[in-house]
Coordinates of C-alpha atoms and ligand atoms in Angstrom, one line a residue:
X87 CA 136.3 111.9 195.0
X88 CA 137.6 115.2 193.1
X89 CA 139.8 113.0 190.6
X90 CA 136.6 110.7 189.8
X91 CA 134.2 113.5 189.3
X92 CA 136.6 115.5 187.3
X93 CA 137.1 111.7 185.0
X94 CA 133.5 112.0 184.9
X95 CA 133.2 115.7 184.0
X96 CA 136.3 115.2 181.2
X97 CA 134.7 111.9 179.4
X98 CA 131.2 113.6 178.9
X99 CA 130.4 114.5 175.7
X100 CA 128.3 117.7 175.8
X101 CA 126.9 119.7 172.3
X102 CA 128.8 123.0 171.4
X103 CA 126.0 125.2 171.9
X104 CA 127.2 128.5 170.8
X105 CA 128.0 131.1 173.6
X106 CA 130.0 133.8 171.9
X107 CA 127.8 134.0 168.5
X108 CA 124.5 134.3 169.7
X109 CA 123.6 136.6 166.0
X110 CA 124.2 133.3 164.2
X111 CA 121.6 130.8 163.5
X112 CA 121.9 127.4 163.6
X113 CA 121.9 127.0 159.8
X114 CA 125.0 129.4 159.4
X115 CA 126.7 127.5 162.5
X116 CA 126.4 124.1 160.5
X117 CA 128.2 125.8 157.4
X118 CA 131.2 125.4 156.8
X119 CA 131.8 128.5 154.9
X120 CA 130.2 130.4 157.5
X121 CA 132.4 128.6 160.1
X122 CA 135.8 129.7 158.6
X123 CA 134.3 133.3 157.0
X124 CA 133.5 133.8 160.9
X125 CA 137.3 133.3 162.2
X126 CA 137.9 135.0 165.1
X127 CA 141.5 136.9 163.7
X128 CA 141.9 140.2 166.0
X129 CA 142.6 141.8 168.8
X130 CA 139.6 143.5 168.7
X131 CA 137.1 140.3 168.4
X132 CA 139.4 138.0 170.9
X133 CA 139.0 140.4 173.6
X134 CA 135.5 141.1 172.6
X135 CA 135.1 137.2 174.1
X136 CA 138.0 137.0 176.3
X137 CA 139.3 137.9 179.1
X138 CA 142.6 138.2 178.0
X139 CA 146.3 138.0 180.0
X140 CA 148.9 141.2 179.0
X141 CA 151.1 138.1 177.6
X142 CA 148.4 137.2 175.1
X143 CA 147.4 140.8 174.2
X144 CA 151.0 141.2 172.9
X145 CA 151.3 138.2 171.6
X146 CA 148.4 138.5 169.3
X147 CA 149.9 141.9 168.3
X148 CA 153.4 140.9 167.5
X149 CA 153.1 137.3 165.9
X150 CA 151.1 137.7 163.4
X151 CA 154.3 138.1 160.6
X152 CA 154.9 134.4 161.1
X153 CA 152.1 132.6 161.8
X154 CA 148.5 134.1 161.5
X155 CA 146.0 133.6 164.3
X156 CA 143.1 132.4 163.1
X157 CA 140.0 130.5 165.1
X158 CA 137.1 129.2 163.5
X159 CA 133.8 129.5 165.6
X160 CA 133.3 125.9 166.6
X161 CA 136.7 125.9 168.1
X162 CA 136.9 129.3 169.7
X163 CA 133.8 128.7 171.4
X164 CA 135.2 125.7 173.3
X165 CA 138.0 128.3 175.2
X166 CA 137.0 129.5 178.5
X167 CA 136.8 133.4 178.9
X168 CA 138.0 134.4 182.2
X169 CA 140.6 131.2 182.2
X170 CA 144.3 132.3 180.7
X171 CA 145.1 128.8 181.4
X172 CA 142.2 127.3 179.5
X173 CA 144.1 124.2 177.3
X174 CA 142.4 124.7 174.3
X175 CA 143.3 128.6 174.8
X176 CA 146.9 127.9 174.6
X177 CA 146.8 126.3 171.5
X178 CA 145.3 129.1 169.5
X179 CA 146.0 132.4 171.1
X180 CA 149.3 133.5 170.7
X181 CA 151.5 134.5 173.9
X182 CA 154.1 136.9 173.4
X183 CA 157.0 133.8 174.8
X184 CA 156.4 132.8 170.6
X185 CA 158.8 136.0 170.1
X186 CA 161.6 134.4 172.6
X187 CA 164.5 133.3 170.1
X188 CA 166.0 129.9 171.6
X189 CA 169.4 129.1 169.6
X190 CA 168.3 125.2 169.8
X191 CA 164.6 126.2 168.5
X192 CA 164.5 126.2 164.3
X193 CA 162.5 127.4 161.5
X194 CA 162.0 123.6 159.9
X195 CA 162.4 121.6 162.6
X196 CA 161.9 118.1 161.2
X197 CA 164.6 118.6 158.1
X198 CA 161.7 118.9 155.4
X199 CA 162.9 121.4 153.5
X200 CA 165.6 119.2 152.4
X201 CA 164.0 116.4 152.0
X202 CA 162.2 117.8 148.8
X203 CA 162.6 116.0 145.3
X204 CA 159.9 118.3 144.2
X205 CA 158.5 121.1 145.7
X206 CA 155.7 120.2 149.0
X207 CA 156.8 116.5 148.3
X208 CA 159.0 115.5 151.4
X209 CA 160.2 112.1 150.8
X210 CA 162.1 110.9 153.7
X211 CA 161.6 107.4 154.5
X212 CA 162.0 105.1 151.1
X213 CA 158.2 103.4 151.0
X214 CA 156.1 106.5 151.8
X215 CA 155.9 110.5 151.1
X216 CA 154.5 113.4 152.7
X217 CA 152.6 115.5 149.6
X218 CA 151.8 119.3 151.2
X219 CA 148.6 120.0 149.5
X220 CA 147.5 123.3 151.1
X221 CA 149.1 126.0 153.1
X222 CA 145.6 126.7 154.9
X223 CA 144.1 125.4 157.6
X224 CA 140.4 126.2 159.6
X225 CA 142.5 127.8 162.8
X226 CA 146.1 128.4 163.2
X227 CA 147.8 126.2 166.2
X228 CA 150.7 128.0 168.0
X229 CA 152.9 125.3 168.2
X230 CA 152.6 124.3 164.3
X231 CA 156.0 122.3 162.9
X232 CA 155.0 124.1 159.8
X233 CA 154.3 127.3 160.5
X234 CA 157.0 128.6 158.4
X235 CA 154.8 128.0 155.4
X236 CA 151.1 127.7 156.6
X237 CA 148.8 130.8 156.8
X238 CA 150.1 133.1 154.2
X239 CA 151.6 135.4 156.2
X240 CA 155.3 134.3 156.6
X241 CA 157.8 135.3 154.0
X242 CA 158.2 131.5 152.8
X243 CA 155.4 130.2 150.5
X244 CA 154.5 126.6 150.5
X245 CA 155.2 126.0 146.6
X246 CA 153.2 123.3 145.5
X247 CA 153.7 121.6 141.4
X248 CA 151.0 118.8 141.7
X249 CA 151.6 118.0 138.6
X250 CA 155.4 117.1 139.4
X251 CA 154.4 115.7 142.4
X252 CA 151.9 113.5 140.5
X253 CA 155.0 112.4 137.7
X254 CA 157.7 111.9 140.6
X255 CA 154.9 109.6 142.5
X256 CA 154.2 107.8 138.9
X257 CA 157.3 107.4 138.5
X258 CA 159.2 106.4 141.7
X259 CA 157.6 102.8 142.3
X260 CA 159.3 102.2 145.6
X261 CA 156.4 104.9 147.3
X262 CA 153.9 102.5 148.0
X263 CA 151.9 104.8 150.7
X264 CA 151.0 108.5 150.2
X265 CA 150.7 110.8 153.1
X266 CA 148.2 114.0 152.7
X267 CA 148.7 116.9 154.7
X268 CA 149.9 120.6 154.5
X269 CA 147.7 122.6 155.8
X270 CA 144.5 120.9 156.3
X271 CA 143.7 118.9 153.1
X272 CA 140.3 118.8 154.1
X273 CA 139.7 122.4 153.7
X274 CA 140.2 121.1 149.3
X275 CA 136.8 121.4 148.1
X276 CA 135.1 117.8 147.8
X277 CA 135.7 118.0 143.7
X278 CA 139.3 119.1 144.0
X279 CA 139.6 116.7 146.6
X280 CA 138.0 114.2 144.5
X281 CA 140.5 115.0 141.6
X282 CA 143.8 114.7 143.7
X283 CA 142.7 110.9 144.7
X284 CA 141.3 110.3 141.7
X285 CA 145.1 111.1 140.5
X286 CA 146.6 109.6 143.4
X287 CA 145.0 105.9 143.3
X288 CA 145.5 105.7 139.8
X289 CA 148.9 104.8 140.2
X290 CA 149.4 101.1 140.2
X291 CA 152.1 100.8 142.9
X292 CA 150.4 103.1 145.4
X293 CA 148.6 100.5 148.1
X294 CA 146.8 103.4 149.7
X295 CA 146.5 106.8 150.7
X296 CA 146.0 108.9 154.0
X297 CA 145.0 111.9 154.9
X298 CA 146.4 114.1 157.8
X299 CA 143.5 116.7 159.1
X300 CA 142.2 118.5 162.0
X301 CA 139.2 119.4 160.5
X302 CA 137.2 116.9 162.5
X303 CA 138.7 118.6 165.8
X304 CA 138.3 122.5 164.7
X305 CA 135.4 122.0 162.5
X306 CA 133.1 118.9 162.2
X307 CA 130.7 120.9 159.9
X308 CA 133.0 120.0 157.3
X309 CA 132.5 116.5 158.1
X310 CA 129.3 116.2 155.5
X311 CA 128.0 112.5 154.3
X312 CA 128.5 114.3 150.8
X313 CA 132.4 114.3 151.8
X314 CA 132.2 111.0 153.9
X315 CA 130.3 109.3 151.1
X316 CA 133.4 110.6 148.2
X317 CA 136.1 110.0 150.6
X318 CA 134.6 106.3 150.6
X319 CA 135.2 105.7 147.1
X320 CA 139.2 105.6 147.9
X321 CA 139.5 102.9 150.0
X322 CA 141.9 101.8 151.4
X323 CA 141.8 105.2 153.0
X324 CA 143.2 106.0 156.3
X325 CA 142.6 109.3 158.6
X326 CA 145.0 110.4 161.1
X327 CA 143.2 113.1 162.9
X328 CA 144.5 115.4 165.6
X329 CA 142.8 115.9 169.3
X330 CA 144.9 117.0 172.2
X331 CA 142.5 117.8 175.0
X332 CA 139.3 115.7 176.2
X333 CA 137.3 118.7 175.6
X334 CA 137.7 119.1 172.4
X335 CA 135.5 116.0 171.9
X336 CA 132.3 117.8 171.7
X337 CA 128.9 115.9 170.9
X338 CA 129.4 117.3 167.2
X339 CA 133.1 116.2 166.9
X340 CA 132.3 112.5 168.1
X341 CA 129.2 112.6 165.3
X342 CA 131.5 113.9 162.9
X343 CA 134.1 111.1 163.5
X344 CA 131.6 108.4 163.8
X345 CA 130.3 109.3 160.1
X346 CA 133.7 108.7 159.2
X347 CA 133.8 105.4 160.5
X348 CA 130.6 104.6 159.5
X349 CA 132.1 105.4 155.8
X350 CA 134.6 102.6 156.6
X351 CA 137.3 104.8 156.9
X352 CA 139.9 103.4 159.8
X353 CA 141.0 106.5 162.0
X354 CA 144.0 107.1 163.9
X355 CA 145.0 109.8 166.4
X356 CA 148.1 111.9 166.5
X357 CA 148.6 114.6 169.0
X358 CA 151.4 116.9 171.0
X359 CA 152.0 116.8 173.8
X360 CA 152.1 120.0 175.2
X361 CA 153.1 122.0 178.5
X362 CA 149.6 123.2 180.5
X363 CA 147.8 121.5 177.6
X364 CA 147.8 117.6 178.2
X365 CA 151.1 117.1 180.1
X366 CA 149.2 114.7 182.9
X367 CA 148.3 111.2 183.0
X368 CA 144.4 112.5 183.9
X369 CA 144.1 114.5 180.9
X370 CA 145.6 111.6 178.6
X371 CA 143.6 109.0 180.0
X372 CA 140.7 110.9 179.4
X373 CA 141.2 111.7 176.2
X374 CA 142.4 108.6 174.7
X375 CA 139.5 106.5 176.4
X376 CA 137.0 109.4 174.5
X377 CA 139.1 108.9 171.0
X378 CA 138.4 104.8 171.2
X379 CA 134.6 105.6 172.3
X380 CA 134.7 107.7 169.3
X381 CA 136.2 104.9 167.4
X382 CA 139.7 106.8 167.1
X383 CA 142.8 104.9 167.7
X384 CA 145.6 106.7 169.5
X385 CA 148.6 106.5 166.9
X386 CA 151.4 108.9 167.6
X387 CA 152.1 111.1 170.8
X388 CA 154.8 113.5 169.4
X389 CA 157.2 115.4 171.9
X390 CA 157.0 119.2 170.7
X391 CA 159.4 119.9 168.0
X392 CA 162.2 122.4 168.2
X393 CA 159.6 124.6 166.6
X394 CA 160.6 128.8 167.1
X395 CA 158.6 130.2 170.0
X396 CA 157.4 127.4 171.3
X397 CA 159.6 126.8 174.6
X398 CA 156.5 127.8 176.2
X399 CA 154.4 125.3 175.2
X400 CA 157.5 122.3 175.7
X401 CA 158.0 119.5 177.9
X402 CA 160.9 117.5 179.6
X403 CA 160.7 114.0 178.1
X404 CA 161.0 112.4 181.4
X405 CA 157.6 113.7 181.8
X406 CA 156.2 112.2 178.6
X407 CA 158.1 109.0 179.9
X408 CA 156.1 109.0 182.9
X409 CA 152.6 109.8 181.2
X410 CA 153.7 106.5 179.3
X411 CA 154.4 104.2 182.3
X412 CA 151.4 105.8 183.9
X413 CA 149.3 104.5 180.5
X414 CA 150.6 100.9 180.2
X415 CA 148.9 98.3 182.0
X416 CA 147.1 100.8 183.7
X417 CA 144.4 101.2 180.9
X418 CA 143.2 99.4 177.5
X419 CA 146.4 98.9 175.4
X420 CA 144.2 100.2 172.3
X421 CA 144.6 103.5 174.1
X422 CA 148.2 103.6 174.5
X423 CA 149.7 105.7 171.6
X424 CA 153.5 105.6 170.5
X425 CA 155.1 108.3 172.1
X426 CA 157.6 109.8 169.3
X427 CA 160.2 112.5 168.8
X428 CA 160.6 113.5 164.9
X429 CA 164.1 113.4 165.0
X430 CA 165.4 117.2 164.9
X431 CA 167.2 118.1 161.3
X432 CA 165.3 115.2 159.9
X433 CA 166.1 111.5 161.2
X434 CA 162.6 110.6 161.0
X435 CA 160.3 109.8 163.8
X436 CA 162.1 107.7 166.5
X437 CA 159.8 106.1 169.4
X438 CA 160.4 106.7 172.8
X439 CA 159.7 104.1 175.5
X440 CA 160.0 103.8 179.3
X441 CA 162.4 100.8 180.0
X442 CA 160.8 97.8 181.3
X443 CA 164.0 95.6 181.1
X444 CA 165.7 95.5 184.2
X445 CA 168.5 93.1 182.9
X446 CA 169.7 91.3 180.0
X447 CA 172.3 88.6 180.2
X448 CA 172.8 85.7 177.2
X449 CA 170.4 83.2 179.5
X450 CA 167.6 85.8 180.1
X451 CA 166.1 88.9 180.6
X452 CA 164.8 90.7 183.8
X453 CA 161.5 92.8 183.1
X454 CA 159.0 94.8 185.4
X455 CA 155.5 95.4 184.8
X456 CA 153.3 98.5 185.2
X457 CA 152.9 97.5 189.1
X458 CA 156.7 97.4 189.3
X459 CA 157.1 93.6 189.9
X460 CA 160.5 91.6 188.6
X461 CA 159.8 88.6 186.5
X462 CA 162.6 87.0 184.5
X463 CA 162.3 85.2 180.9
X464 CA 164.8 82.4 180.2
X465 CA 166.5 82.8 176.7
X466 CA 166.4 79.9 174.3
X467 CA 169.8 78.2 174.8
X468 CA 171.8 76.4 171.9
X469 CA 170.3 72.5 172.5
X470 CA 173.5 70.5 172.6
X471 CA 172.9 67.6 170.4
X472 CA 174.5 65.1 172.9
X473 CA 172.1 65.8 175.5
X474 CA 169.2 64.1 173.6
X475 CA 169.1 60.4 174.0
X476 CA 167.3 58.6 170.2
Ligands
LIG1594 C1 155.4 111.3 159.7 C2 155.9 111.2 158.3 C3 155.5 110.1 157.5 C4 154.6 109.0 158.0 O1 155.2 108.3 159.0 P1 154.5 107.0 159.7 O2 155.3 106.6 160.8 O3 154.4 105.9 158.6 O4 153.1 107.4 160.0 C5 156.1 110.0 156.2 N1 156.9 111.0 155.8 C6 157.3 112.0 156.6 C7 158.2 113.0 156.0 C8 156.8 112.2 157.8 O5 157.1 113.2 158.6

């Protein structure tokens, strides 16, 4: 009874109505400049809201050198105030376990740094690049892979030469897919936005382009048919968008997503999995059956990179395993992301899978499905040519 009204309570999609800004009127809420000229950035305005644990109290005073804290309206409004465990809390508030140095934890995590033909281009695989656009973003997540460049406030800068970027693309004919992120490239204004795919598509060997955002999660304002209706103009144009929790699919977020897809543009989800955030096969049901209501399909599940200070915020794979085998066959397989770890010093994304083969011998191979039942599938046997009568 509790599990099934708690499903029920998780898949609902309820409006944002704003609790903590009651000076601001709706018009300002819908904006996006007033969303991220409202951030919630200090001590002083978090606990104004929140109820606040002595862990986060010194965490927001003693992180802010390498990653800034930074929460637009729309999304701080989601957190609970008297809940330290809130999931959507833990993603944005700092905790003072980010200052815990972990020898296996790094600064770059996924190898990008060196995978850099030209500053903010990381090309790692041989068909496709990651281009780094921006170094900003609408809120700050604690657990960021890039947080060694993003915000501003670390002592690396994200350099960024478009224009080298834009003659290494033109000229490297074997990139035939070009990933946007950063930051959040849809904090670009439409007409720099505009320019950059204008750029982009013109490049005869580039088959399409995609976009990396959680803008649509932190702030669907931004989500305008003015942006919907220029993005459309690129196609093919793919989104990958980034939700972790159910509740972060508010009424607003699921009409901002459905413009999207009403704009033709396909949408894909990627998301971390996180300790006290999603790590339970409740919560990831929930969410990914909200993302396909939304029209979303679940794409990636990363395991937490090796990111500093984020050991709080880490699973044990075996548990990511066992959300997994708790996903397949149990629900829609259009739900069931690839769970992936981005290799550590930069081997790429590798997929992780629970193992359904029991046994594997030349003549066949034992398997057992999601209910734990063997079944066995003969392998295709050289035909020996005598055994056929003409
Ligand atoms: C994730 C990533 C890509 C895209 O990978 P897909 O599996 O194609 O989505 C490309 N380049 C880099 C460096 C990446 O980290």
């Amino acid at each position: 009874m509790g599990a099934e009204s708690s499903y029920q309570d998780l898949i609902t999609f309820r409006s944002n109505t704003p609790q903590y800004f009651p000076e601001a009127t709706a018009e300002e809420w819908s904006q996006t400049k007033w969303q991220l000229k409202n951030r919630v950035q200090t001590l002083e305005q978090i606990e104004k809201h929140l109820i606040l644990a002595d862990e986060e109290r010194a965490g927001i005073l003693l992180t802010g050198t390498k990653l800034a804290t930074a929460i637009n309206p729309h999304y701080f409004n989601l957190i609970e105030a008297d809940n330290p465990g809130c999931p959507l809390r833990r993603q944005v508030i700092p905790r003072i376990e980010e200052t815990l140095e972990d020898p296996l934890e790094m600064a770059d995590p996924c190898g990008e740094d060196s995978h850099m033909p030209v500053p903010g281009l990381v090309h790692r695989y041989p068909d496709r690049v990651l281009f780094l656009v921006t170094d900003r973003c609408a809120s700050y997540c604690r657990y960021c892979t890039r947080s060694r460049v993003v915000s501003g406030v670390s002592e690396q800068k994200l350099e960024m030469q478009w224009e080298k970027a834009f003659e290494y693309l033109e000229n490297t004919p074997q990139v035939r897919d070009v990933l946007l992120s950063g930051g959040d490239p849809l904090l670009l204004s439409d007409s720099r936005l505009e320019k950059l795919l204008t750029r982009l598509s013109s490049i005869p060997h580039i088959q399409f382009l995609r976009i990396g955002s959680r803008i649509p999660n932190f702030l669907p304002q931004r989500i305008t048919p003015e942006l919907c209706q220029m993005l459309s103009k690129f196609h093919p144009l793919y989104l990958s968008v980034h939700f972790n929790h159910p509740r972060e699919l508010t009424l607003e977020n699921k009409e901002a997503l459905e413009r999207l897809a009403n704009h033709g543009i396909p949408m894909g989800n990627q998301s971390v999995l996180l300790k006290g955030v999603n790590d339970s096969i409740e919560i990831q049901r929930a969410l990914l059956h909200k993302l396909l209501m939304c029209r979303v399909r679940p794409y990636y599940l990363y395991q937490c990179d090796l990111i500093q200070g984020s050991s709080h915020l880490r699973t044990s794979i075996a548990e990511g395993l066992e959300i997994m085998e708790g996903l397949r066959g149990h629900t829609t397989g259009y739900a069931i992301p690839q769970y992936v770890i981005d290799a550590p010093g930069g081997g790429g994304k590798v997929p992780i899978n629970p193992d359904y083969i029991v046994e594997r011998t030349s003549e066949k191979v034992t398997i057992r499905n999601y209910e734990g039942k063997i079944f066995t599938y003969p392998e295709p046997q050289p035909t020996k040519a005598s055994s056929i009568s003409l």
